[in-house]
Amino acid sequence: MSDRPTAPVPPRLAGWEHRTEMPLLLASLVYLAGYAVHVLVPRPTEPWRDITLVLVGVTWLLFAADYGVRLHLSGQGRRFVRTHWLDTLILLLPPLRPLRVVQLYTRVQLHRERPRLSLHARVMAYAGTSALLLGFSASLAVYQQERGVPDSTIRTFGDALWWACATLTTVGYGDAVPVTLLGRVIAAGLMACGLALLGAVTGSFSSWLVQTFARQEDKRPPESE
Amino acid sequence: MSDRPTAPVPPRLAGWEHRTEMPLLLASLVYLAGYAVHVLVPRPTEPWRDITLVLVGVTWLLFAADYGVRLHLSGQGRRFVRTHWLDTLILLLPPLRPLRVVQLYTRVQLHRERPRLSLHARVMAYAGTSALLLGFSASLAVYQQERGVPDSTIRTFGDALWWACATLTTVGYGDAVPVTLLGRVIAAGLMACGLALLGAVTGSFSSWLVQTFARQEDKRPPESE
Amino acid sequence: MSDRPTAPVPPRLAGWEHRTEMPLLLASLVYLAGYAVHVLVPRPTEPWRDITLVLVGVTWLLFAADYGVRLHLSGQGRRFVRTHWLDTLILLLPPLRPLRVVQLYTRVQLHRERPRLSLHARVMAYAGTSALLLGFSASLAVYQQERGVPDSTIRTFGDALWWACATLTTVGYGDAVPVTLLGRVIAAGLMACGLALLGAVTGSFSSWLVQTFARQEDKRPPESE
Amino acid sequence: MSDRPTAPVPPRLAGWEHRTEMPLLLASLVYLAGYAVHVLVPRPTEPWRDITLVLVGVTWLLFAADYGVRLHLSGQGRRFVRTHWLDTLILLLPPLRPLRVVQLYTRVQLHRERPRLSLHARVMAYAGTSALLLGFSASLAVYQQERGVPDSTIRTFGDALWWACATLTTVGYGDAVPVTLLGRVIAAGLMACGLALLGAVTGSFSSWLVQTFARQEDKRPPESE
C-alpha cells in the first residue's frame, strides 16, 4: 500500500513467481473445492471427509512452502512480512484464500494478452469476484459453525448463502444470523471485507456509467441538433 | 464495457436499430404491463390470465427475433454475443427487461433533440428509473413465488413493494423477507443490481450537489465582500 | 438540474425573492413547529391542536401565494413549473418543507458575508441539516399514522425518532417498522431522500478528509526528513 | 473545516502542543482502558471499580486542563472554541475520545519520520482505526446501559460488540438492539460517526484500488503485446 515505486524484484524471485503462478492458482482452487466438499458432504461418508481434509492440508503446506521460498529469495528478511502483509494474512487465515485466487488469476491473464476490459471494468471484475468468493468461503465456514447449534437460524447451506448475500450487500434482514462466537467473528470479517470490496464495485460502476454517458454525448453527430 | 472505440456499426444494422427503436420500446412496455396483469389479476378470471400470458410470450418472441436479426446484420457471429452481453442477458432473464426499457427510451430521446439535463442528472435519471422498474419487476416475481407459501411474510403485492423498497435501499428491516429458494435468488439479483444502480444515483447526486455549490459561489458578485 | 447557465432572472423577480427570503424562512420554521405541536400535544388539549392546525394552514397559504407571485413575475408560464420542480414538489408535499428551510437559510447567509466554510463542509452542512430536518418531519408524520394501530411497533415519538435514525442511515434494525400503507409510503420517501442526502454527506466527508491529509503532508517542514 | 490557510499558531502554543503530545496520547489510552475495566469487571470486586473511576476522572481533568492551557496560549478567546470544535466536542462527550487517540498518534508519527503509507492508505488507517475505537467505546457505553434492563437483547459484552459491528457497517440485523433511551442515543451517535468514517474507508479503498490497477497497466512491458 505504498505510493512510491517498490524496490526492484530480484530476478530469481521474479522467475520463481512466474513459474509458480499456474500451480498456485490450481492449488487455490483445489483448496476451495476441498474445503467445500469437506463441509457439505454428509457425516457418514467418512472416506470423502478424510480425503478432502488431506487435500486442504496439502494445499496449505504448498502455500506455506511458496511463502517461505519467496521470503528467502527476496533477501528482505523481516521486511518481506510487512511489504507482503496480504500474503501473510492469507497464509494465517485460510478463509481469505479467495483473494489469492483472484490475484493469481489476474497475474496469469496479464502475461497472456492485453486485457480487453477498461480500467473501471477490471476493478469491478476484481472486487466483485473477490466478494463473491469471500462470500462463498464465509458461507461454508459459518455453516460449519452454526449447523449443530440449537437456536441457530442458519440450518442449511442455502440459509448460509442467503445470509452471506444479505450481509455483503449490507441489507441485513436478520432472518438468518450467526449466534456462535466463531460464527460472529467470521461474520464481522465478512462485513469489513465485503463493505470495502462492494464499495469498490459500486464506485467503479458509478464512474463507468458517468464515463459512458459522457462519451455517448460526444459521439452524437453535431448536425442532429 | 470496453474503453476502446467500438468497431463501426454496419449501415444496415444501424438502419434496423433506428427503425425498430419505437416498436421495441412499445413491446417492452406491453411486456411489463402484461406480466403485471398476469400476476396481479385474481385466479378465477381465467381469460385475462391467458391473454396476458400470450402477450408476454409474443413480446418475448419479438425481442428474440430482433436479437437474431441484429446478430445476423452485425456480421460478427459469436463476438456479437460477447460485445452485447447485456442484451443477451436480458433475453435470457426476462425480469431484467426494465433495463432495456430505459436503454431504448434514452436512445429515442437522443434522436429527438439535445437532452436538456446535465450529465449527472442524466446518470441519476437513468440509474434511478432502472432501479425503480427493476424493483417493480422483482416485486411481481417475488410476489408470484411467495404468496402461496405457508410461512411467507410477503402476502400482498403491497408487502412485496415494501420489501423491494427496503432491499433496494439496503435498509433491510426484515419484516417482509422471501423464504422460497426462487424468491431468494430473485432477491439476491435485486440486491446486486440495486446496490450498483442506487450507488450510481447517490454518487451522481453527490457530485451534482458539490457542482451546484461550487457554481453558486462563483456567481456571487465579487463586490459583496 | 441544468448545466447550462439559466436565463437571467427578471429584476422584479429578483427583488421579490430578496424581500421575501426572511419572512419565508420564518414561515417555514412556524410551519414545522406548528406541525410538531399538532402531532405531539395529547388529544384532550383541543385548543392547541386547533391553533396549530390554523398555523400550518396559514403558512401553507403563504408558500402557495409566494409560488404564485414568482410564477407570475418570472414571465415563464408553464416552464417555471419545470425549472422550479423542487419548489413545486415541496408545495404539494408539505413534509418535504425542511428542504426549503435549508435552502432559504443558505440564501440568507449568502447575502450577509462570505461563508467561512469550505466547499465540502458546506455540502455536508446542507445535506446533513436537510437529512436531519427530513428525518424529524418523517418521524412526526409516521408517528401520526402509526400510534393508533393495533400491531404497530412505533408507539411513542421516541420510537418514531429511533426508526427514522435507523432508516436514514440504512441500518434498518427492523425493531420499529411502519405497518400502515401511508406510513410505508412516507418511509419509502424518507429512504429515497435520506439515501441521496446522507450519501452526499459521506462523500463530502471523505473528500474533505483526503484533502486535509493531503494538505497536512504539504505543510510539514521539508528539513524534518 | 476551513479551506483557507489557518492563522499561524503562536510559538508558545506550538511548543506546548509538541511537549504534551506523548503524555496526552498515554492519558487517552489510560482513559479508554480505565473505562473498559470499570464496565467489564464484575460488581463485587469493588476496589477495581473505584480505582478505574478515579483513573477516568483524572485523565478527563488532564484533558480539560490541556484544553484550558491551549485556549489561553492561542490568544483567540472564544474563536478557539469554534476553530477547535472537535476538541471541544470530545471534551464534553468522553465516548468520542478515541478520535483524539488517533489524532494524537498521527501527530506523534508525523514528527518521527516520513510516513511510509500513501495518501489513501493513511486516510483508510485513520478512519478505520477511529471507527474501530469508536465502536469499542460505544459497545462499552451501550453494554453499561442495557445489561440490567429486562427486555434487553444485549446481555453480554460480546452481544454489544456484535451489535456495534452490525451498526457500524450499516448491516443492522436487529437481533441485538438497544432498548433504553440513552442506549439509543449512543447508537444514533455511533451510526452518524460510523457512516461517515466507514464511508471514508470505503471511498479511499476504492480510489486506492483504481490507482493500483492503473499503475499495474503502466508497468507492463510494452513488448508483451
PDB file of C-alpha atoms in Angstrom, chain B residues 45-202:
ATOM      1  CA  THR B  45     -60.633 -14.500 -14.064  1.00  0.00           C
ATOM      2  CA  GLU B  46     -59.044 -17.019 -16.390  1.00  0.00           C
ATOM      3  CA  PRO B  47     -59.441 -15.246 -19.753  1.00  0.00           C
ATOM      4  CA  TRP B  48     -57.275 -12.305 -18.624  1.00  0.00           C
ATOM      5  CA  ARG B  49     -54.517 -14.552 -17.332  1.00  0.00           C
ATOM      6  CA  ASP B  50     -54.379 -16.377 -20.654  1.00  0.00           C
ATOM      7  CA  ILE B  51     -54.434 -13.187 -22.716  1.00  0.00           C
ATOM      8  CA  THR B  52     -51.567 -11.662 -20.730  1.00  0.00           C
ATOM      9  CA  LEU B  53     -49.581 -14.893 -20.909  1.00  0.00           C
ATOM     10  CA  VAL B  54     -49.888 -14.780 -24.703  1.00  0.00           C
ATOM     11  CA  LEU B  55     -48.867 -11.093 -24.688  1.00  0.00           C
ATOM     12  CA  VAL B  56     -45.763 -11.836 -22.610  1.00  0.00           C
ATOM     13  CA  GLY B  57     -44.861 -14.716 -24.923  1.00  0.00           C
ATOM     14  CA  VAL B  58     -45.356 -12.704 -28.120  1.00  0.00           C
ATOM     15  CA  THR B  59     -43.263  -9.753 -26.912  1.00  0.00           C
ATOM     16  CA  TRP B  60     -40.533 -12.161 -25.827  1.00  0.00           C
ATOM     17  CA  LEU B  61     -40.550 -13.646 -29.343  1.00  0.00           C
ATOM     18  CA  LEU B  62     -40.293 -10.134 -30.798  1.00  0.00           C
ATOM     19  CA  PHE B  63     -37.205  -9.466 -28.727  1.00  0.00           C
ATOM     20  CA  ALA B  64     -35.710 -12.820 -29.695  1.00  0.00           C
ATOM     21  CA  ALA B  65     -36.345 -12.066 -33.387  1.00  0.00           C
ATOM     22  CA  ASP B  66     -34.783  -8.610 -33.070  1.00  0.00           C
ATOM     23  CA  TYR B  67     -31.736 -10.158 -31.368  1.00  0.00           C
ATOM     24  CA  GLY B  68     -31.439 -12.702 -34.192  1.00  0.00           C
ATOM     25  CA  VAL B  69     -31.686 -10.069 -36.934  1.00  0.00           C
ATOM     26  CA  ARG B  70     -29.075  -7.861 -35.266  1.00  0.00           C
ATOM     27  CA  LEU B  71     -26.795 -10.857 -34.742  1.00  0.00           C
ATOM     28  CA  HIS B  72     -27.071 -11.580 -38.485  1.00  0.00           C
ATOM     29  CA  LEU B  73     -26.701  -7.967 -39.703  1.00  0.00           C
ATOM     30  CA  SER B  74     -23.707  -7.266 -37.476  1.00  0.00           C
ATOM     31  CA  GLY B  75     -21.695  -9.910 -39.313  1.00  0.00           C
ATOM     32  CA  GLN B  76     -19.788 -10.535 -36.077  1.00  0.00           C
ATOM     33  CA  GLY B  77     -21.090 -14.037 -35.366  1.00  0.00           C
ATOM     34  CA  ARG B  78     -20.213 -15.225 -31.877  1.00  0.00           C
ATOM     35  CA  ARG B  79     -18.397 -11.986 -30.966  1.00  0.00           C
ATOM     36  CA  PHE B  80     -21.774 -10.201 -31.056  1.00  0.00           C
ATOM     37  CA  VAL B  81     -22.939 -12.274 -28.092  1.00  0.00           C
ATOM     38  CA  ARG B  82     -19.975 -11.061 -26.044  1.00  0.00           C
ATOM     39  CA  THR B  83     -19.992  -7.400 -27.058  1.00  0.00           C
ATOM     40  CA  HIS B  84     -23.768  -7.222 -26.489  1.00  0.00           C
ATOM     41  CA  TRP B  85     -23.691  -9.231 -23.240  1.00  0.00           C
ATOM     42  CA  LEU B  86     -26.349  -7.022 -21.613  1.00  0.00           C
ATOM     43  CA  ASP B  87     -28.808  -7.682 -24.470  1.00  0.00           C
ATOM     44  CA  THR B  88     -28.026 -11.405 -24.276  1.00  0.00           C
ATOM     45  CA  LEU B  89     -28.564 -11.499 -20.522  1.00  0.00           C
ATOM     46  CA  ILE B  90     -31.854  -9.608 -20.768  1.00  0.00           C
ATOM     47  CA  LEU B  91     -33.079 -12.008 -23.452  1.00  0.00           C
ATOM     48  CA  LEU B  92     -32.449 -14.973 -21.140  1.00  0.00           C
ATOM     49  CA  LEU B  93     -33.632 -13.315 -17.902  1.00  0.00           C
ATOM     50  CA  PRO B  94     -36.905 -11.500 -18.721  1.00  0.00           C
ATOM     51  CA  PRO B  95     -37.199  -9.748 -15.305  1.00  0.00           C
ATOM     52  CA  LEU B  96     -34.173  -7.641 -16.327  1.00  0.00           C
ATOM     53  CA  ARG B  97     -36.217  -6.257 -19.264  1.00  0.00           C
ATOM     54  CA  PRO B  98     -36.717  -2.882 -17.456  1.00  0.00           C
ATOM     55  CA  LEU B  99     -33.045  -2.134 -18.167  1.00  0.00           C
ATOM     56  CA  ARG B 100     -33.965  -2.403 -21.866  1.00  0.00           C
ATOM     57  CA  VAL B 101     -36.918  -0.016 -21.487  1.00  0.00           C
ATOM     58  CA  VAL B 102     -34.666   2.702 -20.099  1.00  0.00           C
ATOM     59  CA  GLN B 103     -31.981   1.991 -22.718  1.00  0.00           C
ATOM     60  CA  LEU B 104     -34.494   2.270 -25.577  1.00  0.00           C
ATOM     61  CA  TYR B 105     -36.120   5.372 -24.138  1.00  0.00           C
ATOM     62  CA  THR B 106     -32.706   7.025 -23.808  1.00  0.00           C
ATOM     63  CA  ARG B 107     -31.955   6.221 -27.470  1.00  0.00           C
ATOM     64  CA  VAL B 108     -35.323   7.538 -28.671  1.00  0.00           C
ATOM     65  CA  GLN B 109     -34.756  10.758 -26.721  1.00  0.00           C
ATOM     66  CA  LEU B 110     -31.267  11.076 -28.189  1.00  0.00           C
ATOM     67  CA  HIS B 111     -32.588  11.295 -31.750  1.00  0.00           C
ATOM     68  CA  ARG B 112     -35.188  13.875 -30.988  1.00  0.00           C
ATOM     69  CA  GLU B 113     -33.380  16.834 -29.522  1.00  0.00           C
ATOM     70  CA  ARG B 114     -30.421  17.750 -27.399  1.00  0.00           C
ATOM     71  CA  PRO B 115     -31.142  16.453 -23.874  1.00  0.00           C
ATOM     72  CA  ARG B 116     -31.794  19.294 -21.509  1.00  0.00           C
ATOM     73  CA  LEU B 117     -30.392  17.553 -18.438  1.00  0.00           C
ATOM     74  CA  SER B 118     -26.796  17.802 -17.253  1.00  0.00           C
ATOM     75  CA  LEU B 119     -24.512  14.741 -17.291  1.00  0.00           C
ATOM     76  CA  HIS B 120     -25.021  13.901 -13.595  1.00  0.00           C
ATOM     77  CA  ALA B 121     -28.781  14.448 -13.849  1.00  0.00           C
ATOM     78  CA  ARG B 122     -28.954  12.067 -16.811  1.00  0.00           C
ATOM     79  CA  VAL B 123     -26.995   9.367 -14.935  1.00  0.00           C
ATOM     80  CA  MET B 124     -29.325   9.862 -11.948  1.00  0.00           C
ATOM     81  CA  ALA B 125     -32.412   9.644 -14.158  1.00  0.00           C
ATOM     82  CA  TYR B 126     -31.158   6.528 -15.979  1.00  0.00           C
ATOM     83  CA  ALA B 127     -29.978   4.662 -12.869  1.00  0.00           C
ATOM     84  CA  GLY B 128     -32.948   5.764 -10.782  1.00  0.00           C
ATOM     85  CA  THR B 129     -35.556   4.763 -13.367  1.00  0.00           C
ATOM     86  CA  SER B 130     -33.805   1.427 -13.956  1.00  0.00           C
ATOM     87  CA  ALA B 131     -33.784   0.776 -10.208  1.00  0.00           C
ATOM     88  CA  LEU B 132     -37.490   1.652  -9.913  1.00  0.00           C
ATOM     89  CA  LEU B 133     -38.506  -0.576 -12.840  1.00  0.00           C
ATOM     90  CA  LEU B 134     -36.272  -3.417 -11.624  1.00  0.00           C
ATOM     91  CA  GLY B 135     -37.775  -3.097  -8.149  1.00  0.00           C
ATOM     92  CA  PHE B 136     -41.295  -3.235  -9.606  1.00  0.00           C
ATOM     93  CA  SER B 137     -40.360  -6.227 -11.745  1.00  0.00           C
ATOM     94  CA  ALA B 138     -38.747  -8.037  -8.802  1.00  0.00           C
ATOM     95  CA  SER B 139     -41.787  -7.290  -6.614  1.00  0.00           C
ATOM     96  CA  LEU B 140     -44.023  -9.005  -9.171  1.00  0.00           C
ATOM     97  CA  ALA B 141     -41.728 -12.023  -9.446  1.00  0.00           C
ATOM     98  CA  VAL B 142     -41.256 -12.404  -5.684  1.00  0.00           C
ATOM     99  CA  TYR B 143     -44.994 -11.927  -5.037  1.00  0.00           C
ATOM    100  CA  GLN B 144     -45.717 -14.692  -7.576  1.00  0.00           C
ATOM    101  CA  GLN B 145     -43.329 -17.036  -5.726  1.00  0.00           C
ATOM    102  CA  GLU B 146     -44.218 -16.209  -2.139  1.00  0.00           C
ATOM    103  CA  ARG B 147     -47.975 -15.619  -1.990  1.00  0.00           C
ATOM    104  CA  GLY B 148     -48.970 -19.266  -1.650  1.00  0.00           C
ATOM    105  CA  VAL B 149     -46.258 -20.325   0.819  1.00  0.00           C
ATOM    106  CA  PRO B 150     -47.428 -21.035   4.433  1.00  0.00           C
ATOM    107  CA  ASP B 151     -44.773 -19.141   6.478  1.00  0.00           C
ATOM    108  CA  SER B 152     -44.416 -16.313   3.997  1.00  0.00           C
ATOM    109  CA  THR B 153     -44.214 -12.740   5.269  1.00  0.00           C
ATOM    110  CA  ILE B 154     -44.986 -11.380   1.777  1.00  0.00           C
ATOM    111  CA  ARG B 155     -48.738 -11.908   1.493  1.00  0.00           C
ATOM    112  CA  THR B 156     -49.963  -8.924  -0.548  1.00  0.00           C
ATOM    113  CA  PHE B 157     -48.421  -7.100  -3.502  1.00  0.00           C
ATOM    114  CA  GLY B 158     -48.075  -4.113  -1.162  1.00  0.00           C
ATOM    115  CA  ASP B 159     -45.819  -6.245   1.057  1.00  0.00           C
ATOM    116  CA  ALA B 160     -43.757  -7.150  -1.997  1.00  0.00           C
ATOM    117  CA  LEU B 161     -43.326  -3.477  -2.969  1.00  0.00           C
ATOM    118  CA  TRP B 162     -42.394  -2.594   0.627  1.00  0.00           C
ATOM    119  CA  TRP B 163     -39.849  -5.435   0.629  1.00  0.00           C
ATOM    120  CA  ALA B 164     -38.369  -4.179  -2.672  1.00  0.00           C
ATOM    121  CA  CYS B 165     -38.009  -0.650  -1.237  1.00  0.00           C
ATOM    122  CA  ALA B 166     -36.251  -1.866   1.895  1.00  0.00           C
ATOM    123  CA  THR B 167     -33.979  -4.130  -0.201  1.00  0.00           C
ATOM    124  CA  LEU B 168     -33.022  -1.648  -2.943  1.00  0.00           C
ATOM    125  CA  THR B 169     -32.029   0.975  -0.384  1.00  0.00           C
ATOM    126  CA  THR B 170     -30.166  -1.719   1.665  1.00  0.00           C
ATOM    127  CA  VAL B 171     -32.217  -0.741   4.717  1.00  0.00           C
ATOM    128  CA  GLY B 172     -33.411  -4.357   5.104  1.00  0.00           C
ATOM    129  CA  TYR B 173     -35.848  -4.234   8.021  1.00  0.00           C
ATOM    130  CA  GLY B 174     -36.519  -7.951   7.774  1.00  0.00           C
ATOM    131  CA  ASP B 175     -40.278  -7.701   8.430  1.00  0.00           C
ATOM    132  CA  ALA B 176     -41.017  -8.964   4.906  1.00  0.00           C
ATOM    133  CA  VAL B 177     -38.484 -11.455   3.554  1.00  0.00           C
ATOM    134  CA  PRO B 178     -38.674 -14.129   0.835  1.00  0.00           C
ATOM    135  CA  VAL B 179     -38.484 -17.681   2.173  1.00  0.00           C
ATOM    136  CA  THR B 180     -38.621 -19.790  -1.012  1.00  0.00           C
ATOM    137  CA  LEU B 181     -35.479 -20.704  -2.956  1.00  0.00           C
ATOM    138  CA  LEU B 182     -36.543 -18.891  -6.142  1.00  0.00           C
ATOM    139  CA  GLY B 183     -37.722 -15.889  -4.153  1.00  0.00           C
ATOM    140  CA  ARG B 184     -34.302 -15.619  -2.517  1.00  0.00           C
ATOM    141  CA  VAL B 185     -32.481 -15.961  -5.841  1.00  0.00           C
ATOM    142  CA  ILE B 186     -34.552 -13.065  -7.245  1.00  0.00           C
ATOM    143  CA  ALA B 187     -33.846 -11.106  -4.060  1.00  0.00           C
ATOM    144  CA  ALA B 188     -30.086 -11.666  -4.416  1.00  0.00           C
ATOM    145  CA  GLY B 189     -30.269 -10.427  -8.012  1.00  0.00           C
ATOM    146  CA  LEU B 190     -32.211  -7.338  -6.933  1.00  0.00           C
ATOM    147  CA  MET B 191     -29.645  -6.628  -4.176  1.00  0.00           C
ATOM    148  CA  ALA B 192     -26.731  -6.826  -6.627  1.00  0.00           C
ATOM    149  CA  CYS B 193     -28.366  -4.670  -9.340  1.00  0.00           C
ATOM    150  CA  GLY B 194     -29.964  -2.283  -6.883  1.00  0.00           C
ATOM    151  CA  LEU B 195     -26.739  -1.705  -4.967  1.00  0.00           C
ATOM    152  CA  ALA B 196     -24.878  -0.741  -8.142  1.00  0.00           C
ATOM    153  CA  LEU B 197     -27.706   1.364  -9.623  1.00  0.00           C
ATOM    154  CA  LEU B 198     -28.553   3.219  -6.415  1.00  0.00           C
ATOM    155  CA  GLY B 199     -24.837   3.720  -5.748  1.00  0.00           C
ATOM    156  CA  ALA B 200     -24.684   5.454  -9.130  1.00  0.00           C
ATOM    157  CA  VAL B 201     -27.692   7.619  -8.210  1.00  0.00           C
ATOM    158  CA  THR B 202     -26.177   8.570  -4.855  1.00  0.00           C
TER     159      THR B 202
END
